[in-house]
Short mmCIF file of C-alpha atoms in Angstrom, two decimals:
data_model
loop_
_atom_site.label_atom_id
_atom_site.label_comp_id
_atom_site.label_asym_id
_atom_site.label_seq_id
_atom_site.Cartn_x
_atom_site.Cartn_y
_atom_site.Cartn_z
CA MET A 1 0.28 -0.11 0.09
CA ASN A 2 1.42 3.23 -0.89
CA LYS A 3 3.31 5.11 2.21
CA LEU A 4 1.08 8.44 1.58
CA ILE A 5 -2.55 6.89 1.50
CA VAL A 6 -1.14 4.57 5.28
CA ILE A 7 -0.92 7.85 6.64
CA ILE A 8 -3.70 9.17 5.43
CA ILE A 9 -5.82 6.36 6.84
CA THR A 10 -3.28 6.74 10.03
CA ILE A 11 -4.42 10.40 10.75
CA LEU A 12 -8.45 9.68 10.02
CA ILE A 13 -8.22 7.00 12.23
CA THR A 14 -6.68 8.47 15.23
CA GLY A 15 -8.35 12.09 14.68
CA CYS A 16 -11.81 10.18 15.07
CA ALA A 17 -13.40 10.28 18.35
CA THR A 18 -15.10 7.92 20.08
CA PRO A 19 -18.96 6.97 19.17
CA ILE A 20 -20.53 8.77 22.58
CA LYS A 21 -22.76 5.17 23.01
CA GLN A 22 -19.99 3.43 23.52
CA GLN A 23 -18.48 5.90 25.59
CA TYR A 24 -21.53 5.80 27.35
CA ASP A 25 -21.94 2.40 28.28
CA GLU A 26 -17.55 1.86 29.08
CA LEU A 27 -19.45 4.57 31.74
CA SER A 28 -21.77 3.14 33.55
CA VAL A 29 -19.47 -0.51 34.12
CA GLN A 30 -17.33 1.76 36.21
CA LYS A 31 -16.68 1.02 39.70
CA ILE A 32 -18.28 4.67 41.81
CA CYS A 33 -14.61 6.07 43.62
CA CYS A 34 -16.60 7.27 46.60
CA THR A 35 -19.06 7.45 49.43
CA GLY A 36 -19.53 10.90 48.87
CA PRO A 37 -17.29 14.56 48.22
CA SER A 38 -15.80 14.43 51.71
CA ASP A 39 -13.83 11.89 50.31
CA PHE A 40 -13.01 13.24 47.08
CA GLN A 41 -9.47 13.87 46.28
CA TYR A 42 -8.93 18.03 45.34
CA SER A 43 -6.31 19.57 43.78
CA GLU A 44 -6.23 23.45 43.83
CA ILE A 45 -6.85 26.11 41.38
CA VAL A 46 -4.62 28.65 41.40
CA VAL A 47 -5.33 32.82 40.57
CA GLY A 48 -3.39 33.29 37.08
CA ASN A 49 -2.75 29.46 36.02
CA GLU A 50 -4.73 27.62 33.59
CA LYS A 51 -5.64 24.41 34.86
CA GLU A 52 -5.81 21.85 32.08
CA ILE A 53 -8.40 18.48 32.53
CA LYS A 54 -8.39 15.40 31.39
CA LEU A 55 -12.19 13.60 31.38
CA ASN A 56 -11.84 10.12 30.48
CA SER A 57 -11.84 6.35 31.35
CA LYS A 58 -9.01 7.35 34.33
CA SER A 59 -10.66 9.87 35.80
CA PRO A 60 -12.74 9.08 39.10
CA VAL A 61 -16.71 8.01 38.78
CA TYR A 62 -19.08 9.54 40.90
CA ASP A 63 -23.09 9.36 40.74
CA PHE A 64 -24.48 12.80 41.49
CA GLY A 65 -28.25 11.67 40.94
CA THR A 66 -28.14 11.81 36.88
CA GLY A 67 -25.74 9.06 36.82
CA ASN A 68 -22.28 7.47 36.51
CA SER A 69 -20.18 10.68 35.59
CA TYR A 70 -16.04 10.88 35.07
CA PHE A 71 -15.84 14.26 37.56
CA SER A 72 -12.66 16.36 38.86
CA SER A 73 -12.94 18.40 41.90
CA PHE A 74 -10.80 21.36 43.38
CA GLU A 75 -10.55 24.18 46.67
CA VAL A 76 -10.84 27.12 44.75
CA PRO A 77 -9.01 30.01 45.53
CA LYS A 78 -10.18 32.74 48.51
CA SER A 79 -9.38 36.25 46.56
CA ASP A 80 -12.39 37.41 44.84
CA HIS A 81 -12.36 36.39 41.20
CA TYR A 82 -14.62 34.40 38.05
CA TYR A 83 -13.73 31.32 36.37
CA TYR A 84 -12.86 30.95 32.62
CA VAL A 85 -13.72 27.62 31.04
CA LYS A 86 -13.20 26.01 28.02
CA SER A 87 -14.22 22.84 26.57
CA PHE A 88 -12.56 21.04 23.45
CA PHE A 89 -13.31 19.28 20.86
CA ASN A 90 -12.48 15.03 20.97
CA GLY A 91 -10.29 14.01 18.10
CA MET A 92 -9.66 16.23 15.43
CA MET A 93 -12.96 16.70 14.77
CA ILE A 94 -15.68 20.15 15.75
CA GLY A 95 -18.32 17.59 16.87
CA GLN A 96 -18.12 15.64 20.56
CA TYR A 97 -17.20 17.94 24.02
CA TYR A 98 -17.53 17.59 27.29
CA GLU A 99 -20.02 20.10 28.47
CA PRO A 100 -19.70 20.57 32.70
CA ILE A 101 -22.30 20.64 35.62
CA PHE A 102 -21.05 22.69 38.62
CA MET A 103 -21.12 21.81 41.64
CA ALA A 104 -20.17 24.05 44.39
CA LEU A 105 -19.71 23.28 48.21
CA ASP A 106 -18.77 24.61 51.54
CA GLU A 107 -16.39 23.99 53.75
CA ASN A 108 -18.72 21.00 54.80
CA HIS A 109 -18.52 19.98 51.37
CA LYS A 110 -22.70 20.87 51.76
CA ILE A 111 -23.63 21.68 48.30
CA THR A 112 -24.00 25.79 48.22
CA GLU A 113 -25.02 25.74 44.21
CA THR A 114 -25.15 23.37 41.36
CA PHE A 115 -25.02 24.92 37.65
CA SER A 116 -24.46 25.12 34.50
CA LEU A 117 -23.55 27.67 31.52
CA LYS A 118 -24.36 28.40 27.88
CA LEU A 119 -21.18 28.15 26.39
CA GLU A 120 -20.28 29.29 22.98
CA PHE A 121 -18.82 28.54 20.77
CA ILE A 122 -14.98 29.53 19.67
CA ASP A 123 -13.59 28.94 16.90
CA ALA A 124 -9.74 28.07 16.09
CA THR A 125 -6.87 30.22 16.22
CA PHE A 126 -3.36 30.07 15.56
CA SER A 127 -2.70 30.52 19.19
CA ASP A 128 -5.44 27.61 20.17
CA ASP A 129 -8.07 24.95 18.82
CA ALA A 130 -11.56 25.40 18.56
CA HIS A 131 -13.33 25.27 21.72
CA MET A 132 -16.64 25.83 23.92
CA ALA A 133 -16.18 28.43 26.60
CA GLY A 134 -18.34 30.29 29.54
CA VAL A 135 -17.34 31.92 32.08
CA PHE A 136 -18.78 32.10 36.41
CA LYS A 137 -18.37 33.38 39.36
CA LEU A 138 -19.24 31.18 42.74
CA LYS A 139 -20.90 32.36 45.56
CA PRO A 140 -18.96 33.82 48.33
CA LYS A 141 -18.96 30.86 51.05
CA SER A 142 -18.37 28.89 48.25
CA LYS A 143 -14.34 26.09 49.16
CA TYR A 144 -14.63 23.78 46.99
CA LEU A 145 -15.70 23.15 43.09
CA ILE A 146 -16.81 19.99 41.33
CA LEU A 147 -17.13 19.67 37.52
CA PHE A 148 -19.12 16.09 36.21
CA THR A 149 -21.79 15.77 33.66
CA SER A 150 -25.53 14.13 32.69
CA GLN A 151 -27.17 13.09 29.74
CA LEU A 152 -29.16 16.82 29.65
CA ASN A 153 -32.76 16.65 28.04
CA SER A 154 -31.72 19.10 25.89
CA ASP A 155 -30.46 19.23 22.05
CA ALA A 156 -26.17 20.03 21.80
CA PRO A 157 -26.27 23.60 19.98
CA LYS A 158 -24.73 24.23 17.24
CA ALA A 159 -21.43 25.64 16.05
CA GLN A 160 -21.49 29.16 13.19
CA LEU A 161 -17.75 27.84 11.54
CA GLY A 162 -16.63 31.36 9.72
CA SER A 163 -15.74 30.48 5.86
CA SER A 164 -12.33 30.18 4.69
CA THR A 165 -10.70 31.03 1.87
CA TYR A 166 -9.38 28.89 -1.06
CA THR A 167 -7.00 29.06 -4.42
CA TYR A 168 -7.18 26.95 -7.30
CA MET A 169 -5.03 27.13 -11.21
CA ALA A 170 -7.76 27.96 -14.03
CA GLY A 171 -5.06 27.23 -16.23
CA SER A 172 -2.24 28.57 -15.58
CA THR A 173 -3.94 31.83 -13.71
CA PRO A 174 -4.94 31.04 -9.89
CA VAL A 175 -8.00 32.03 -8.39
CA ILE A 176 -8.65 32.79 -5.34
CA GLY A 177 -12.71 32.17 -3.93
CA GLN A 178 -13.85 32.12 -0.39
CA SER A 179 -17.16 29.59 0.89
CA GLY A 180 -19.54 31.23 2.92
CA GLY A 181 -19.88 29.70 6.93
CA TYR A 182 -21.75 27.18 8.13
CA SER A 183 -23.48 25.67 11.40
CA LYS A 184 -22.70 22.12 12.50
CA GLN A 185 -24.90 20.46 15.16
CA LEU A 186 -22.28 19.17 18.26
CA SER A 187 -23.01 16.36 20.43
CA ARG A 188 -22.61 16.03 24.00
CA SER A 189 -19.63 13.66 25.51
CA PRO A 190 -19.08 11.84 28.96
CA THR A 191 -15.84 12.58 28.31
CA GLY A 192 -13.35 15.16 26.80
CA SER A 193 -10.27 17.43 27.88
CA ILE A 194 -11.32 20.78 29.57
CA LYS A 195 -9.19 24.40 31.07
CA ILE A 196 -10.33 26.62 33.53
CA GLU A 197 -8.92 29.65 34.83
CA ALA A 198 -9.55 31.45 37.76
CA LYS A 199 -9.01 35.40 37.14
CA PRO A 200 -9.12 38.72 38.51
CA LEU A 201 -12.82 40.61 38.16
CA GLU A 202 -11.52 43.43 36.85
CA LYS A 203 -10.17 42.01 33.81
CA LEU A 204 -13.61 40.26 32.53
CA PRO A 205 -14.35 38.52 28.51
CA ASP A 206 -16.30 40.01 26.06
CA PHE A 207 -19.18 37.54 27.15
CA SER A 208 -20.94 38.75 30.65
CA LEU A 209 -21.35 36.47 33.45
#
């Protein structure tokens, strides 16, 4: 087989995300890690330092009342700040992403609030891959933050992709054209890659809390 064809096939295979049903089937048989939030392992979030989390079969699993979920848990900083969260797409294609649900706890591991975000699609740039993004702020008494997900009843959003420029040769003449933007239906997945950062309140992003 031509080496170039083998390379292309390899890229396509590695770039494809695992089917969502298969991911949920694997998650459903995972063992629950703990008896409750007081037993969770909490890592530290430092203001100004972006933290990356991989949520997959190597992550702890717990049932938050909506079925098994891979999750991550943090101890939050005491200073006044907001959180900027990014959820990246699985594989090399825009499609599957982990839509986080957030649960905040006080110092006694009692729930202070549980919420989700209306994430916005952010197209790829030279410095970052395409992702979904959102911001939030916790209540003052919150000491811990848990990030999990569930099979939500509502449809996943659509990503509005921008236009692209292309070139082709008409005989010996190069022709430059532009294709229009289009929307792509996204899918929620039980696995994914998240980046979260605590930032000072005076540096709010373009979309509001």
